[in-house]
Short mmCIF file of C-alpha atoms in Angstrom, two decimals:
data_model
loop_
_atom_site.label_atom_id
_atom_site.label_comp_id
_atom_site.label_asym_id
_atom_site.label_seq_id
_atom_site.Cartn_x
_atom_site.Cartn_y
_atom_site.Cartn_z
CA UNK D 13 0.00 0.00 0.00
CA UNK D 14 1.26 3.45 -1.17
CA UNK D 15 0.34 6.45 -0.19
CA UNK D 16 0.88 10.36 -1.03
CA UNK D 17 2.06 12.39 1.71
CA UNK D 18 3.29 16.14 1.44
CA UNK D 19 5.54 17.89 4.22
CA UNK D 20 7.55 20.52 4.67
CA UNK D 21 11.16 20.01 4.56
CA UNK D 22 13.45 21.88 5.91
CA UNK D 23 11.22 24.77 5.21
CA UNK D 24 10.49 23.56 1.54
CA UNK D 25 7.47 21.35 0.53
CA UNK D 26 7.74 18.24 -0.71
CA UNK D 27 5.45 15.79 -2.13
CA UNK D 28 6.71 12.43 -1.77
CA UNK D 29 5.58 8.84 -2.71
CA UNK D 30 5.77 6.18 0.17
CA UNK D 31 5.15 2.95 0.81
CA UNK D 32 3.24 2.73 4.08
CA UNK D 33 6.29 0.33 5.86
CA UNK D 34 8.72 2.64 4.90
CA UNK D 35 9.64 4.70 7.76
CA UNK D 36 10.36 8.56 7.73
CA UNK D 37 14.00 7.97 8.23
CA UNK D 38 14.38 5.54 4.83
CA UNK D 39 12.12 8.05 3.69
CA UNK D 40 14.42 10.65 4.15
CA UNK D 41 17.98 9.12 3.10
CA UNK D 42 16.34 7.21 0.08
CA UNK D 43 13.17 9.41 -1.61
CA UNK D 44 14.02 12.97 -0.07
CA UNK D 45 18.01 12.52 -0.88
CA UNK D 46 19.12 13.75 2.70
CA UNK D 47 21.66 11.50 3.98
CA UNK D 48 22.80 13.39 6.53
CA UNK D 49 20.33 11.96 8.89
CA UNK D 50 22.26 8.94 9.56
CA UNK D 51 20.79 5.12 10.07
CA UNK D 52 22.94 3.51 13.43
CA UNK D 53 20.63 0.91 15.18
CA UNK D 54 17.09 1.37 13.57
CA UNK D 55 15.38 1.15 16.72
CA UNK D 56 15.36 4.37 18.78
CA UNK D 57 18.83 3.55 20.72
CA UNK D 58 21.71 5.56 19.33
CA UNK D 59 20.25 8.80 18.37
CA UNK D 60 21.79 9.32 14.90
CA UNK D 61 18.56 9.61 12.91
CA UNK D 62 17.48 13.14 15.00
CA UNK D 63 15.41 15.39 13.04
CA UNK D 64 12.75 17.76 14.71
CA UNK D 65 9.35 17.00 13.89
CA UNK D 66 6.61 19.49 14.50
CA UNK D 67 8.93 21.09 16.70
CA UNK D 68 9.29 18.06 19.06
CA UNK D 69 13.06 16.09 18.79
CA UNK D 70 12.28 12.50 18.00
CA UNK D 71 14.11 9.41 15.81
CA UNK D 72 13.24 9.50 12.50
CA UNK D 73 13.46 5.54 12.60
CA UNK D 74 10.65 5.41 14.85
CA UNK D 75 8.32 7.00 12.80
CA UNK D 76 6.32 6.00 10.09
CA UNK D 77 6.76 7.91 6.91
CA UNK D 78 2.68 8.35 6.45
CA UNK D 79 2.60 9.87 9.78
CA UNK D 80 4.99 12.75 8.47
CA UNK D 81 1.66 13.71 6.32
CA UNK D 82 1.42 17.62 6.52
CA UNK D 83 4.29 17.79 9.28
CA UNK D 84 7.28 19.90 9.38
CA UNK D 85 10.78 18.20 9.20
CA UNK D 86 14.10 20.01 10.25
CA UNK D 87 16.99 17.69 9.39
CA UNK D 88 20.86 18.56 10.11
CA UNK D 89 20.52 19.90 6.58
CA UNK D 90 17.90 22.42 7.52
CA UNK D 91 20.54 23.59 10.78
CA UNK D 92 23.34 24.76 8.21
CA UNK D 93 22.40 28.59 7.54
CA UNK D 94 23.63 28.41 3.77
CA UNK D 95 26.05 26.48 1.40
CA UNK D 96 28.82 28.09 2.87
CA UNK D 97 28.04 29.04 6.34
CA UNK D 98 27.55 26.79 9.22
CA UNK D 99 25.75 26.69 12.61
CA UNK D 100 27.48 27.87 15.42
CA UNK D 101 26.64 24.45 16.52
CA UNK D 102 28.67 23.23 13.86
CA UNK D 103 31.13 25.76 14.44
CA UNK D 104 31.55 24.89 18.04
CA UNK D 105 31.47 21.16 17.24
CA UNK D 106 34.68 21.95 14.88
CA UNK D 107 36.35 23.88 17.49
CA UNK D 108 36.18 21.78 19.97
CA UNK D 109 36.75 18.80 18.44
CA UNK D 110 33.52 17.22 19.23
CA UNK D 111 34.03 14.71 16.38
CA UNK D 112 35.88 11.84 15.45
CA UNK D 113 34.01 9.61 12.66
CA UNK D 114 31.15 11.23 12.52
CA UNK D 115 28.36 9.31 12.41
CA UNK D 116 26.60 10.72 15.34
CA UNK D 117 27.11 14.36 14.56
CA UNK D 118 24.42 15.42 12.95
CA UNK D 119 21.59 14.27 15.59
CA UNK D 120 23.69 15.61 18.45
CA UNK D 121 23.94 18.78 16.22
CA UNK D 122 20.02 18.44 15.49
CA UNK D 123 19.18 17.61 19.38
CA UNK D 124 21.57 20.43 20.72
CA UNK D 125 19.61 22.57 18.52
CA UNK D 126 15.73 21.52 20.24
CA UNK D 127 17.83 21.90 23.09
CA UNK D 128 19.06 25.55 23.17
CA UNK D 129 15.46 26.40 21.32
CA UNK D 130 13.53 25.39 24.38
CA UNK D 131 16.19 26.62 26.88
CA UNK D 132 18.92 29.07 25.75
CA UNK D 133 20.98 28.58 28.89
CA UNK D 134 21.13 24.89 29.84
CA UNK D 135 23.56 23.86 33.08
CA UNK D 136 25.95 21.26 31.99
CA UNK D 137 23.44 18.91 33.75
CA UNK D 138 20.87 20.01 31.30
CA UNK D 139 23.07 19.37 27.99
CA UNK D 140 23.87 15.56 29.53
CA UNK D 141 20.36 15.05 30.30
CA UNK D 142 19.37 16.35 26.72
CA UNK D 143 22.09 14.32 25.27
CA UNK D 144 21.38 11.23 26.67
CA UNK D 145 19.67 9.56 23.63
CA UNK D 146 22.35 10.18 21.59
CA UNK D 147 25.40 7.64 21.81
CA UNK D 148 28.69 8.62 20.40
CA UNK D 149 31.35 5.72 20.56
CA UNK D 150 34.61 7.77 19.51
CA UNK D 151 35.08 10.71 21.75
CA UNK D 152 33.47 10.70 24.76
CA UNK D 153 30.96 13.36 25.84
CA UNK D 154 32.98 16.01 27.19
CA UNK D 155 33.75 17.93 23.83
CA UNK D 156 30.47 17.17 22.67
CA UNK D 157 28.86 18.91 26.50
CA UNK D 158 32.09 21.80 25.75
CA UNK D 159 30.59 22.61 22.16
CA UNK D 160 26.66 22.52 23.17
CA UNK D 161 28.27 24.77 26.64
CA UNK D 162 29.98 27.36 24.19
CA UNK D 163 27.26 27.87 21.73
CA UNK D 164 25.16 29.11 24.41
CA UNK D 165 27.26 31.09 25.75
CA UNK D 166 27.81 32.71 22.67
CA UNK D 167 24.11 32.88 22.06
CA UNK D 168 24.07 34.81 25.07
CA UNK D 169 26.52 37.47 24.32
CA UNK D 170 25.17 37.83 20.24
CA UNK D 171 21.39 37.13 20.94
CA UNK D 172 18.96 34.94 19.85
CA UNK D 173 19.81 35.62 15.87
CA UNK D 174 22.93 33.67 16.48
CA UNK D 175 21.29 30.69 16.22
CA UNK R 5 9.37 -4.14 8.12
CA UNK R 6 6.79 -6.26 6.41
CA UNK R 7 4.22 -4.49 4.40
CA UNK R 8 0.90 -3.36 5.74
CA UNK R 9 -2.34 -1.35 4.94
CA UNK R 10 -2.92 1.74 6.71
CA UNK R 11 -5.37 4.09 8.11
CA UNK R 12 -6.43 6.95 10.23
CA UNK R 13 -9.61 6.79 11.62
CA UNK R 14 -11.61 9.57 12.75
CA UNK R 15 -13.85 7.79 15.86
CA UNK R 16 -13.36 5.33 17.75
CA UNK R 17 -16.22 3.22 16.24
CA UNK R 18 -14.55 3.75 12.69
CA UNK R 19 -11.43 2.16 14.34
CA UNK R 20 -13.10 -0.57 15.78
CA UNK R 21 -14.96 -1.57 12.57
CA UNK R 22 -11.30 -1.56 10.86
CA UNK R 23 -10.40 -3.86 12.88
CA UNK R 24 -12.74 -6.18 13.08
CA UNK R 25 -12.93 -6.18 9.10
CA UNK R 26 -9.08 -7.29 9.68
CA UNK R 27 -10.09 -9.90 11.53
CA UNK R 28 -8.17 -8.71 14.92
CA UNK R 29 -4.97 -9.03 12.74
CA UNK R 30 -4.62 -5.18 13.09
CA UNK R 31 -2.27 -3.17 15.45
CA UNK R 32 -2.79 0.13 17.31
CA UNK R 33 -0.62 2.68 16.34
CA UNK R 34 -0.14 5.64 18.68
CA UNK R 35 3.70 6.59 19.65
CA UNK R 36 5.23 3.58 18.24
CA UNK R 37 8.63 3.30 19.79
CA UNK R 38 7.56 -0.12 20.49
CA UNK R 39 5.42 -1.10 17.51
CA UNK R 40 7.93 -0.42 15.15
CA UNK R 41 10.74 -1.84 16.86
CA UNK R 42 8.57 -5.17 17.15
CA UNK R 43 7.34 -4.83 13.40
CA UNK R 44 10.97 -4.35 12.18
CA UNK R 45 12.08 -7.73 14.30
CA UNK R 46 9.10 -9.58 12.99
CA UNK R 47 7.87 -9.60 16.63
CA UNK R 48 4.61 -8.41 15.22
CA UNK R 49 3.58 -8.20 11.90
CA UNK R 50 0.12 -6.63 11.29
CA UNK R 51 -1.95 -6.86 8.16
CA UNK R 52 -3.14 -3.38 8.91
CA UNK R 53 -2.02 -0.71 10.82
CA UNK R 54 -4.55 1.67 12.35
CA UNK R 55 -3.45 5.00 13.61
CA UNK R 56 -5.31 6.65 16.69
CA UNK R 57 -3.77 9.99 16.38
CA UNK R 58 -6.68 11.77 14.32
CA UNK R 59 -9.51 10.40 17.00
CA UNK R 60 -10.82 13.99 18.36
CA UNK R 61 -10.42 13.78 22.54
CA UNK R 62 -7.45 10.98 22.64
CA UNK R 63 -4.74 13.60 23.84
CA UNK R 64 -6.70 15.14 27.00
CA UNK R 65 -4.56 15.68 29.43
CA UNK R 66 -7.08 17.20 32.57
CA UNK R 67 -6.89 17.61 36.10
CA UNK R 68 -9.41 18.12 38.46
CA UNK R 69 -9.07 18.58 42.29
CA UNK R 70 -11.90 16.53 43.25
CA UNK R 71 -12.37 13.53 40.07
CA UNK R 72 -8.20 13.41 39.47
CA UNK R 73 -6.53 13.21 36.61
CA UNK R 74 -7.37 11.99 33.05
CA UNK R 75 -4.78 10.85 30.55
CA UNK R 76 -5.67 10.08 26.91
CA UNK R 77 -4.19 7.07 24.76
CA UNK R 78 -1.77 10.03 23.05
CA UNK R 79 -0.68 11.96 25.74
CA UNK R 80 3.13 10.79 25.73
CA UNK R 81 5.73 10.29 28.05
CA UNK R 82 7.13 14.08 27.44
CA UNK R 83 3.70 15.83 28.29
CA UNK R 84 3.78 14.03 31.67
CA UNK R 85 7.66 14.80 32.76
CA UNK R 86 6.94 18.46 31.57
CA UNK R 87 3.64 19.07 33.22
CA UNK R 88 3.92 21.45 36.76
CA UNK R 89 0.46 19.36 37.39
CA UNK R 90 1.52 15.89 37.04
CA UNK R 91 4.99 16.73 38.88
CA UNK R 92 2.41 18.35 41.90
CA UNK R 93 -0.22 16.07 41.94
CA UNK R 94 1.47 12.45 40.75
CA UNK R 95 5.03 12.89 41.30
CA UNK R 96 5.74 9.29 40.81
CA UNK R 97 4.45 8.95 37.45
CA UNK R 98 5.95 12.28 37.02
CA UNK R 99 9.48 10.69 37.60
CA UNK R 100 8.53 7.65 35.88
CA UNK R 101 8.04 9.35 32.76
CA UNK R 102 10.79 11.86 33.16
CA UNK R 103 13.22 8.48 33.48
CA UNK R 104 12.25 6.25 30.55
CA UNK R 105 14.18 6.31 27.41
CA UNK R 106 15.46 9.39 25.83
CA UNK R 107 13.71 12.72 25.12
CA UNK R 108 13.40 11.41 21.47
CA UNK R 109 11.38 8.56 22.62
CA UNK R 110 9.38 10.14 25.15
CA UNK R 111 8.50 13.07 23.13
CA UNK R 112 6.62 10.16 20.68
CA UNK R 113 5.84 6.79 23.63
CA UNK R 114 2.65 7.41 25.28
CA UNK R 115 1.40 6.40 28.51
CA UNK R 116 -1.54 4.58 27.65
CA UNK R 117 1.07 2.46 25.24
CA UNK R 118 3.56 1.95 28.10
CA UNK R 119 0.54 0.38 30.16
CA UNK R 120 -0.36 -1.75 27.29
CA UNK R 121 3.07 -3.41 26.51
CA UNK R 122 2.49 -4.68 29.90
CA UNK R 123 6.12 -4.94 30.05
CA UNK R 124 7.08 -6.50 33.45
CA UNK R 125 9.83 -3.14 33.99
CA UNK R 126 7.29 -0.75 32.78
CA UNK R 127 7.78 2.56 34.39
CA UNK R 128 4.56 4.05 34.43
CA UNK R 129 2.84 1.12 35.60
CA UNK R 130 4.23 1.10 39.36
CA UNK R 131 3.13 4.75 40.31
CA UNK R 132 -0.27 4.16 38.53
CA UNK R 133 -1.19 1.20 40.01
CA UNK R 134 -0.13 2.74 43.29
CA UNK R 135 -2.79 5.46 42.85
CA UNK R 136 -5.72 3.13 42.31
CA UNK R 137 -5.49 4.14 38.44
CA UNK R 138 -8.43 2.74 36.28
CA UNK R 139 -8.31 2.67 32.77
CA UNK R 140 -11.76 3.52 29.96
CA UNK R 141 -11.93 0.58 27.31
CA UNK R 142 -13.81 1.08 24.57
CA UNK R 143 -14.38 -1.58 22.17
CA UNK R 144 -17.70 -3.26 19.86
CA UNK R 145 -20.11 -3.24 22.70
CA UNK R 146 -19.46 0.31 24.12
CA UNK R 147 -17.49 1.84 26.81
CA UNK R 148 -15.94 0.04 29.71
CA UNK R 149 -14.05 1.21 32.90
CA UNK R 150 -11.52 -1.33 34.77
CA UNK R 151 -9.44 -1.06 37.73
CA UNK R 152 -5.78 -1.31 36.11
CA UNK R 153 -5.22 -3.56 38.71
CA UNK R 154 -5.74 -6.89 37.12
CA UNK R 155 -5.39 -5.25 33.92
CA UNK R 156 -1.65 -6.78 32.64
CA UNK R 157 -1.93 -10.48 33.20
CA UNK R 158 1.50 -11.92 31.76
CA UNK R 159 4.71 -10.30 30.15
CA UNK R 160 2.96 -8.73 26.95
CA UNK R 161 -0.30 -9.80 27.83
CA UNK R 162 -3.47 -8.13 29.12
CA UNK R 163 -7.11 -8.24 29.49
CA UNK R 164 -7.61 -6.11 26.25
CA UNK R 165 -9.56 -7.65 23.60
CA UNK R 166 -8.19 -7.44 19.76
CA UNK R 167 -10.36 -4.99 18.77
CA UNK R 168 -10.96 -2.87 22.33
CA UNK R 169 -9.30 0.39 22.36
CA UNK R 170 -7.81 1.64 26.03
CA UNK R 171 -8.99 5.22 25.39
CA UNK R 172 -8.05 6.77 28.74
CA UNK R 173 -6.31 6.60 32.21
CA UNK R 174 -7.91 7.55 35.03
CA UNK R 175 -5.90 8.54 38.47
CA UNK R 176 -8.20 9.92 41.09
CA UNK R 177 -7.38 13.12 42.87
CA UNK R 178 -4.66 12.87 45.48
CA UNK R 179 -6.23 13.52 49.75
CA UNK R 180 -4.39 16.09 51.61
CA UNK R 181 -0.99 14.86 52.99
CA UNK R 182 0.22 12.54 49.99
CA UNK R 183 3.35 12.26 49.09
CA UNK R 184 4.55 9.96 45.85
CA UNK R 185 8.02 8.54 44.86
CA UNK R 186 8.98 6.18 42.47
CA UNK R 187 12.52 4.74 42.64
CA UNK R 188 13.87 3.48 39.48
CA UNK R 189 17.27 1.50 39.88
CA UNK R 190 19.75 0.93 36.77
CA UNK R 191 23.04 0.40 35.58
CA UNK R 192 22.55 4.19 34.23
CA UNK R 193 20.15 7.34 34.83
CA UNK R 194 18.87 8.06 31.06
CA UNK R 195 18.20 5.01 27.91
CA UNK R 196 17.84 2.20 30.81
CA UNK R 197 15.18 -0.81 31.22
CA UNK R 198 14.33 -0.59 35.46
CA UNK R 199 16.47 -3.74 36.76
CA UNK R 200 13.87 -2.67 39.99
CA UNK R 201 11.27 0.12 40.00
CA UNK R 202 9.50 0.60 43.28
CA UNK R 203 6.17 2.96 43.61
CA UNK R 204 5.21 4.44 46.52
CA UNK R 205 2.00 6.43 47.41
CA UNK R 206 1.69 7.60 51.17
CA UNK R 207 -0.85 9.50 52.82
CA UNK R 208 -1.20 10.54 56.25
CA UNK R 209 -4.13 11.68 58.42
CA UNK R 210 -3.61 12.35 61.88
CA UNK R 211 0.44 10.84 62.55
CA UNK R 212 -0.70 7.95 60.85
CA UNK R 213 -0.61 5.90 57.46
CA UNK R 214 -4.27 6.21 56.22
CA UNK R 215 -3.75 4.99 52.78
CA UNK R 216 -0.62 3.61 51.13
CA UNK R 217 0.54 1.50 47.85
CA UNK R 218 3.59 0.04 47.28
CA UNK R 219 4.00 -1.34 43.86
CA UNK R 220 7.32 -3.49 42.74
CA UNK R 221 8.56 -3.20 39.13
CA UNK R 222 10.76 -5.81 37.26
CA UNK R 223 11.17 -8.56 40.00
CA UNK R 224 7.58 -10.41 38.56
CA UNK R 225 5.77 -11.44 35.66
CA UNK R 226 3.56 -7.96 35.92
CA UNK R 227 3.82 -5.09 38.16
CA UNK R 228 3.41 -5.93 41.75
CA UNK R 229 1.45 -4.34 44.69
CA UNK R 230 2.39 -5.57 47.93
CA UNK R 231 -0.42 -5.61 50.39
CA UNK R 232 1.84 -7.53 52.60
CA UNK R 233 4.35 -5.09 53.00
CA UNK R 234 1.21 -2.32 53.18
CA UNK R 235 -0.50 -3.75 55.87
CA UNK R 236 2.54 -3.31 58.42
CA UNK R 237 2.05 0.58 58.27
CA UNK R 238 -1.65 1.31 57.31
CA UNK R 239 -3.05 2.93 60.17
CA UNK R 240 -0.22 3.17 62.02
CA UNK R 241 2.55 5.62 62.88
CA UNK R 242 5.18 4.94 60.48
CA UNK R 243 7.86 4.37 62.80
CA UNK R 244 11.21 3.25 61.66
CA UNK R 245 10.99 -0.47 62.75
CA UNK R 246 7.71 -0.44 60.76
CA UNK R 247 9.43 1.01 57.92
CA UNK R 248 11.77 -1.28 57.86
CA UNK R 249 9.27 -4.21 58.51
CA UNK R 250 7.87 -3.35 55.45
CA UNK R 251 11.00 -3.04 53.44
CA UNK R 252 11.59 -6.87 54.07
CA UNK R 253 8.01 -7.85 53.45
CA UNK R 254 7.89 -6.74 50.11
CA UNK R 255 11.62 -8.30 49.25
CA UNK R 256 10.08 -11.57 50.27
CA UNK R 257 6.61 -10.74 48.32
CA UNK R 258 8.60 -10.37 44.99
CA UNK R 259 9.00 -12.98 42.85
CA UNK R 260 12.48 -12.04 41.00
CA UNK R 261 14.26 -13.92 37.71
CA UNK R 262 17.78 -13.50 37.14
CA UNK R 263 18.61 -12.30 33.67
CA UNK R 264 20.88 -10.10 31.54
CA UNK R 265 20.68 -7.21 34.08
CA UNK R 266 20.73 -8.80 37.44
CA UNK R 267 20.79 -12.00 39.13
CA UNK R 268 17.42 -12.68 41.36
CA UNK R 269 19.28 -12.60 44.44
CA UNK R 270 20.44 -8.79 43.75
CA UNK R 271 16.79 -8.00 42.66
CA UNK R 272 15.27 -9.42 45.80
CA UNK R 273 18.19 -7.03 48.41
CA UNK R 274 17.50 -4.09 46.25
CA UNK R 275 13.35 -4.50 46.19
CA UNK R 276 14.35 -3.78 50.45
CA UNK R 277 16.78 -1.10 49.76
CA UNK R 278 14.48 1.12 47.16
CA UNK R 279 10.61 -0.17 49.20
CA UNK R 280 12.73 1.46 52.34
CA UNK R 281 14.04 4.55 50.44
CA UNK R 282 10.73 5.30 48.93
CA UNK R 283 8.74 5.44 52.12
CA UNK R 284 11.48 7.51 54.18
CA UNK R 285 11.71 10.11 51.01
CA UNK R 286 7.57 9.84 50.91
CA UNK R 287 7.48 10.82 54.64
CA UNK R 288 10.16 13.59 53.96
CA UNK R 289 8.30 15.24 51.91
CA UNK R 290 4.73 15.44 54.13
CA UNK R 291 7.38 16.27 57.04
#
């Protein structure tokens, strides 16, 4: 069974063909050619498919394609301001040198950014706790806590616009 | 993921009638953090899948002072943890749904769903049951209410009917001097199965114990009240001997298995440890 849903993604509409098994992740990587939104376990463990739905941080794997009918995605390529300017998320990440491979970036980058959208000056405590359904098996959490830690701060001094 | 039909009813009695045209082969679909992880390991594999989330009046989430608190089947995890209500009123579901999963999950798992897994380390089921929760079934011959109590009847398994529809949670209004905990014990704080959660709900009236539930998570088949372990301190003064009394009762009420996470033995000494904890942070709080 197939079904037509449109959404908006990353602030564009779409109208995409899916089968009604698919889920919004596959959906993503495969029909919406966004592969930044990574595939690690497939069943809501490890974090690496974050995208913001509706406003609300949840794993793309864990929801079904159909159910993304008239939402509003924000993937890690919706966070990047332009071709050639990054987040400060993304800055930070670089700075600090809050990766190694890689493959968890982009939904720690996506749930740092529901993060500092619902509270613009977390505690450290408040990044971990944020964090925790995100699993990064290179580099520890410390530069990952350092580069959420910074942007804030920085987000502080600018304003709001710098994120 | 093996294919499946799918729809979105708009009434409960258009969802029922799906279903029973599927010949009970259909599943509920409301967060689906667990349906899809069972449908991707072939735990589960519906011919149809029916979605509940365009049912008008499924995601209430009311309080009242005098007839308690009313949860819909899509009120999720998230709602709960961040709600200055459920944190004053039912601070042990509260923390139960503040220390499931991940934000990611929570901000998609419902309640309602949590209770029907009927997973033996369910969070939300201990402080629930504690409160005297009841849940509103709806199904092909109208609109039932059941204690909760009763309501899980095996790992995975419950009283529910293929094509009934738990539509709501009920949790009646907390009496004046009640405290609730619930103690969750893991290997970690945040992405962690309960190796032992233990419910408490105290009140006092008077210096003593006028109404109390202690419910034990993950150390039997379902969620376990211990009326054993409640007797020793219901209408009395909860003195520390009794405390403690009741600590042991409800080690030796449980009925633990030793697997990936912890041996039985360990389940059993912690059960005492967290049943004891839970009543002397309970009384702390109505101190």
């Amino acid at each position: 069974m197939n079904q037509v849903i449109n959404l908006t993604l990353n602030g564009e509409p779409r109208t995409l063909m899916v089968a009604c098994h698919r889920t919004l992740l596959d959906t993503l990587r495969l029909e919406g050619g966004l592969t930044g939104t990574k595939k690690g376990c497939d069943v809501g463990e490890c974090g690496s498919c974050t995208i913001i739905m509706n406003g609300k941080l949840v794993n793309a794997c864990l929801v079904l394609a159909v159910e993304a009918n008239g939402a509003e995605i924000i993937t890690i390529e919706g966070i990047q301001r332009s071709a050639l300017e990054l987040h400060p998320l993304q800055e930070n990440f670089i700075k600090y040198g809050a990766a190694q491979c890689g493959f968890c970036t982009p939904g720690f980058i996506v749930a740092a950014k529901a993060l500092l959208d619902e509270n613009p000056r977390p505690t450290i405590d408040e990044i971990r706790f944020a964090m925790a359904g995100n699993i990064c098996r290179c580099t520890g959490y410390t530069k990952i806590v350092q580069a959420v830690d910074e942007t804030a701060r920085e987000m502080q001094e600018n304003g709001r616009e710098a994120l | 993921m093996k294919s499946f039909d799918y729809f979105e009813p708009h009434s409960l009695e258009e969802a029922v009638g799906l279903q029973q045209q599927g010949q009970g082969r259909g599943c509920w679909l409301a967060g689906g953090t667990d349906l899809l992880v069972q449908m991707k390991e072939h735990v589960r594999q519906p011919g149809l899948v029916i979605n509940l989330k365009k049912i008008r009046g499924l995601d209430d989430f009311h309080f009242d002072s005098v007839t308690g608190l009313r949860l819909g089947a899509l009120v999720t995890a998230r709602e709960v943890e961040t709600s200055p209500l459920a944190h004053q009123h039912y601070a042990g579901l509260a923390r139960a749904c503040t220390d499931f999963a991940s934000i990611q999950v929570r901000n998609r798992a419902t309640v309602v769903g949590n209770i029907c897994r009927a997973s033996p380390s369910a969070d939300t089921l201990p402080p629930l049951l504690a409160d005297d929760a009841s849940l509103c079934i709806h199904g092909p011959r109208g609109t039932r209410t059941v204690a909760l109590e009763g309501f899980c009847t095996a790992p995975g398994r419950t009283i529910l009917a293929p094509d009934e529809i738990v539509t709501h949670v009920l949790v009646p209004a907390p009496a004046p001097g009640t405290a609730k905990v619930y103690l969750k014990h893991g290997r970690r704080e945040q992405m962690e199965l309960a190796t032992v959660g233990v419910a408490v709900s105290l009140t006092m009236s008077r210096g003593r114990c006028s109404r109390l539930g202690i419910v034990l998570g993950a150390v039997a088949p379902t969620p376990l009240r211990v009326p054993t372990a409640e007797a020793l301190l219901l209408d009395e003064e909860p003195t520390r001997d009794r405390v403690h009394a009741a600590a042991a009762a409800a080690a030796q009420a449980c009925q633990p298995i030793s697997d990936v996470r912890a041996s039985a033995g360990y389940r059993r000494q912690m059960v005492e440890v967290l049943t004891r904890r839970a009543l002397v942070q309970a009384l702390e709080v109505l101190r």
